[in-house]
CSV table of C-alpha atoms in Angstrom, one decimal:
chain,number,residue,atom,x,y,z
I,71,MET,CA,0.2,0.1,0.2
I,72,ILE,CA,1.4,2.9,-0.7
I,73,ARG,CA,0.6,6.3,1.0
I,74,LYS,CA,0.7,9.6,-0.1
I,75,LEU,CA,-0.6,13.3,0.0
I,76,LEU,CA,-1.9,14.5,-2.7
I,77,ALA,CA,-4.6,18.1,-2.7
I,78,GLY,CA,-4.7,18.1,1.3
I,79,ALA,CA,-6.0,15.0,1.5
I,80,LEU,CA,-4.0,11.3,2.3
I,81,LEU,CA,-4.7,8.9,0.3
I,82,ALA,CA,-4.4,4.7,-0.3
I,83,VAL,CA,-3.4,3.8,-3.8
I,84,SER,CA,-2.6,-0.3,-4.2
I,85,MET,CA,-0.5,-1.5,-7.3
I,86,THR,CA,-2.3,-5.0,-8.8
I,87,ALA,CA,-0.6,-3.2,-12.6
I,88,SER,CA,-0.8,-2.6,-15.6
I,89,ALA,CA,-0.4,-2.6,-19.8
I,90,ALA,CA,-3.1,-3.5,-21.9
I,91,GLU,CA,-0.8,-2.9,-25.1
I,92,VAL,CA,1.6,-4.9,-27.5
I,93,ALA,CA,4.8,-3.9,-25.8
I,94,PRO,CA,7.8,-2.6,-28.3
I,95,SER,CA,9.9,-5.9,-27.6
I,96,GLU,CA,9.2,-8.8,-28.3
I,97,THR,CA,10.1,-10.1,-24.6
I,98,ALA,CA,9.0,-8.0,-23.1
I,99,ARG,CA,5.3,-8.4,-24.5
I,100,ARG,CA,5.7,-11.7,-23.3
I,101,PHE,CA,6.8,-10.3,-20.0
I,102,VAL,CA,3.6,-7.8,-19.9
I,103,ASP,CA,1.3,-10.8,-21.4
I,104,SER,CA,2.5,-13.5,-19.2
I,105,THR,CA,2.3,-11.0,-15.8
I,106,LEU,CA,0.2,-8.4,-16.0
I,107,ARG,CA,-2.6,-9.5,-19.0
I,108,GLY,CA,-6.0,-9.4,-17.4
I,109,GLN,CA,-4.7,-6.9,-14.0
I,110,THR,CA,-6.1,-2.9,-13.7
I,111,LEU,CA,-4.5,-0.9,-11.4
I,112,ASP,CA,-7.4,0.1,-8.2
I,113,VAL,CA,-7.7,3.6,-7.8
I,114,SER,CA,-10.8,4.3,-6.4
I,115,SER,CA,-9.0,5.4,-3.2
I,116,LEU,CA,-7.7,8.5,-4.9
I,117,GLN,CA,-9.9,11.8,-4.6
I,118,MET,CA,-9.3,14.9,-6.7
I,119,GLY,CA,-11.7,17.1,-4.6
I,120,LYS,CA,-13.6,19.0,-6.7
I,121,LEU,CA,-14.4,17.7,-10.8
I,122,PRO,CA,-16.4,18.1,-13.5
I,123,MET,CA,-19.7,16.4,-12.5
I,124,SER,CA,-22.3,14.7,-14.3
I,125,THR,CA,-26.3,15.7,-13.5
I,126,GLY,CA,-28.6,14.7,-14.9
I,127,GLY,CA,-26.8,11.8,-16.8
I,128,VAL,CA,-25.3,14.4,-19.1
I,129,THR,CA,-21.9,15.3,-18.9
I,130,THR,CA,-20.2,18.8,-18.4
I,131,LEU,CA,-18.2,19.3,-20.2
I,132,GLY,CA,-14.5,21.6,-19.9
I,133,PRO,CA,-11.8,22.9,-20.4
I,134,ALA,CA,-9.2,19.5,-19.8
I,135,PRO,CA,-7.2,19.5,-16.0
I,136,ALA,CA,-4.6,21.0,-16.1
I,137,LEU,CA,-1.5,19.2,-15.4
I,138,SER,CA,-1.3,18.3,-11.5
I,139,TYR,CA,0.5,15.3,-10.5
I,140,VAL,CA,3.1,13.2,-11.9
I,141,GLN,CA,5.5,10.1,-9.7
I,142,VAL,CA,6.7,6.9,-10.9
I,143,TYR,CA,4.7,4.4,-9.5
I,144,ALA,CA,6.0,1.3,-10.2
I,145,VAL,CA,9.0,-0.8,-11.5
I,146,GLY,CA,9.0,-3.9,-13.0
I,147,SER,CA,12.2,-7.0,-14.3
I,148,SER,CA,11.6,-9.8,-15.4
I,149,ASN,CA,14.0,-10.6,-12.4
I,150,VAL,CA,11.9,-9.0,-9.6
I,151,GLY,CA,8.2,-9.0,-11.6
I,152,TRP,CA,6.4,-5.4,-10.2
I,153,GLU,CA,7.5,-2.3,-7.0
I,154,ASN,CA,5.0,0.3,-5.9
I,155,VAL,CA,7.8,3.2,-5.0
I,156,SER,CA,6.1,5.5,-2.6
I,157,ALA,CA,6.2,9.5,-3.7
I,158,SER,CA,8.9,9.9,-1.2
I,159,GLN,CA,11.1,6.8,-2.4
I,160,VAL,CA,14.2,8.2,-4.4
I,161,THR,CA,15.5,5.0,-5.4
I,162,THR,CA,13.7,1.4,-5.8
I,163,ALA,CA,14.2,-1.5,-3.2
I,164,TYR,CA,15.0,-4.5,-5.8
I,165,ASP,CA,17.8,-5.3,-7.5
I,166,HIS,CA,16.0,-4.5,-10.9
I,167,GLY,CA,17.4,-6.1,-14.6
I,168,GLY,CA,17.0,-9.3,-16.3
I,169,ASP,CA,15.6,-8.8,-20.2
I,170,VAL,CA,12.4,-6.7,-19.1
I,171,LEU,CA,12.5,-3.7,-17.5
I,172,LEU,CA,9.5,-0.9,-17.2
I,173,VAL,CA,8.6,2.0,-15.4
I,174,ALA,CA,4.7,3.0,-15.0
I,175,VAL,CA,4.2,6.4,-14.8
I,176,LEU,CA,1.1,8.4,-12.5
I,177,GLU,CA,0.3,11.4,-14.7
I,178,LEU,CA,-2.8,13.6,-12.7
I,179,GLY,CA,-4.2,15.9,-15.7
I,180,TYR,CA,-3.3,16.6,-18.7
I,181,GLY,CA,0.1,17.1,-19.9
I,182,THR,CA,2.5,16.9,-23.6
I,183,SER,CA,5.8,18.2,-24.4
I,184,ARG,CA,7.0,14.9,-21.9
I,185,TYR,CA,10.3,14.0,-21.5
I,186,VAL,CA,11.9,10.6,-20.7
I,187,THR,CA,15.3,9.3,-20.2
I,188,MET,CA,16.5,6.1,-18.5
I,189,ALA,CA,20.3,6.3,-17.2
I,190,GLY,CA,21.1,10.0,-18.7
I,191,SER,CA,19.2,8.6,-23.1
I,192,VAL,CA,16.3,10.0,-24.1
I,193,VAL,CA,13.6,7.4,-24.2
I,194,SER,CA,12.4,7.1,-27.5
I,195,GLY,CA,8.4,7.9,-27.8
I,196,SER,CA,7.7,5.1,-29.1
I,197,MET,CA,8.9,3.0,-26.2
I,198,ASN,CA,5.6,4.8,-24.8
I,199,TYR,CA,3.9,1.1,-25.0
I,200,ALA,CA,0.7,1.9,-23.0
I,201,ASN,CA,-1.2,4.5,-21.9
I,202,ASP,CA,-4.1,3.9,-19.1
I,203,SER,CA,-6.4,6.5,-18.9
I,204,ILE,CA,-8.0,7.5,-15.5
I,205,CYS,CA,-11.5,9.1,-15.5
I,206,ASP,CA,-14.0,10.6,-12.8
I,207,ASP,CA,-16.8,8.8,-11.7
I,208,GLY,CA,-19.2,11.6,-11.6
I,209,PHE,CA,-18.7,11.7,-7.6
I,210,GLY,CA,-15.5,13.1,-8.1
I,211,ASN,CA,-13.8,9.3,-7.1
I,212,LEU,CA,-10.8,7.7,-9.6
I,213,VAL,CA,-12.1,4.8,-11.6
I,214,MET,CA,-10.0,2.7,-14.1
I,215,PRO,CA,-10.8,1.3,-16.3
I,216,CYS,CA,-13.5,4.5,-18.1
I,217,SER,CA,-16.4,3.9,-18.3
I,218,PRO,CA,-18.8,5.0,-21.7
I,219,GLY,CA,-19.1,9.1,-20.7
I,220,GLN,CA,-17.0,9.3,-17.7
I,221,THR,CA,-14.2,12.3,-17.6
I,222,ILE,CA,-10.5,11.0,-18.0
I,223,VAL,CA,-8.6,13.1,-15.7
I,224,GLY,CA,-5.7,11.6,-15.9
I,225,PHE,CA,-3.1,8.7,-17.4
I,226,MET,CA,-1.1,5.8,-16.2
I,227,ARG,CA,1.5,5.1,-18.8
I,228,TYR,CA,3.9,2.5,-18.8
I,229,TYR,CA,7.4,2.5,-20.7
I,230,ASP,CA,9.9,-0.3,-21.3
I,231,VAL,CA,13.1,0.5,-21.0
I,232,SER,CA,14.9,-2.5,-21.2
I,233,GLY,CA,18.2,-3.1,-22.0
I,234,ASN,CA,19.0,-1.4,-18.4
I,235,GLN,CA,19.9,-3.2,-15.9
I,236,SER,CA,19.9,0.5,-13.6
I,237,GLY,CA,20.1,4.0,-13.8
I,238,THR,CA,17.7,6.7,-13.1
I,239,PHE,CA,15.0,7.3,-15.0
I,240,TYR,CA,13.3,10.8,-14.8
I,241,TYR,CA,10.0,12.3,-16.4
I,242,GLN,CA,9.1,15.3,-17.0
I,243,SER,CA,5.3,16.2,-18.6
I,244,THR,CA,3.8,20.0,-19.1
I,245,SER,CA,0.5,20.7,-19.2
I,246,ILE,CA,-1.3,21.1,-22.0
I,247,ASN,CA,-3.6,24.5,-20.6
I,248,SER,CA,-2.6,26.9,-17.8
I,249,PRO,CA,-1.2,26.8,-15.9
I,250,PHE,CA,0.8,25.5,-18.6
I,251,ASN,CA,3.4,24.1,-15.0
I,252,THR,CA,5.6,21.8,-15.9
I,253,MET,CA,6.8,18.5,-13.6
I,254,SER,CA,8.4,16.4,-13.2
I,255,ASP,CA,10.0,13.0,-11.2
I,256,THR,CA,12.3,10.9,-10.6
I,257,MET,CA,13.6,7.2,-10.0
I,258,SER,CA,17.6,5.5,-9.4
I,259,ILE,CA,16.6,2.0,-10.2
I,260,LEU,CA,18.6,-1.1,-8.9
């Protein structure tokens, strides 16, 4: 269980994992298929405060939520499996490596102009092998997967950084709308 302070409230998040799309490498695809198929991230305990609400079965439309939070959420490897990392953690607890190394990043709000590095090398956008939408259920609660009509308020983004046995993973994103802020997180992967 990961505990964090977000928007002034203590929230609990549990990672039960995540990717639904095919990974860029055959080895990563097999790892995702055998380890993550059918599993989803439980975000039911997350709340964002006041979000666009549904009224009378019609969703109130408005601007996309500004980027408000970024966190390296989990590291997955063929040596360890998925390791949840807390918001205050700067280094993984386990020695990752092996044929497959994956990183899941939680991004609340809508970001763009992502800049990602692993061990000092820029990670190609094509290595972002899956994105799971996180939605508002109409009552301010976050859910995944999203249902038709729900408002998307964030994403869990998955990166394949296989070929690295260790190093620092860096993730940066800029809000697509006001205040156009840039947020980042980093994790030293053992």
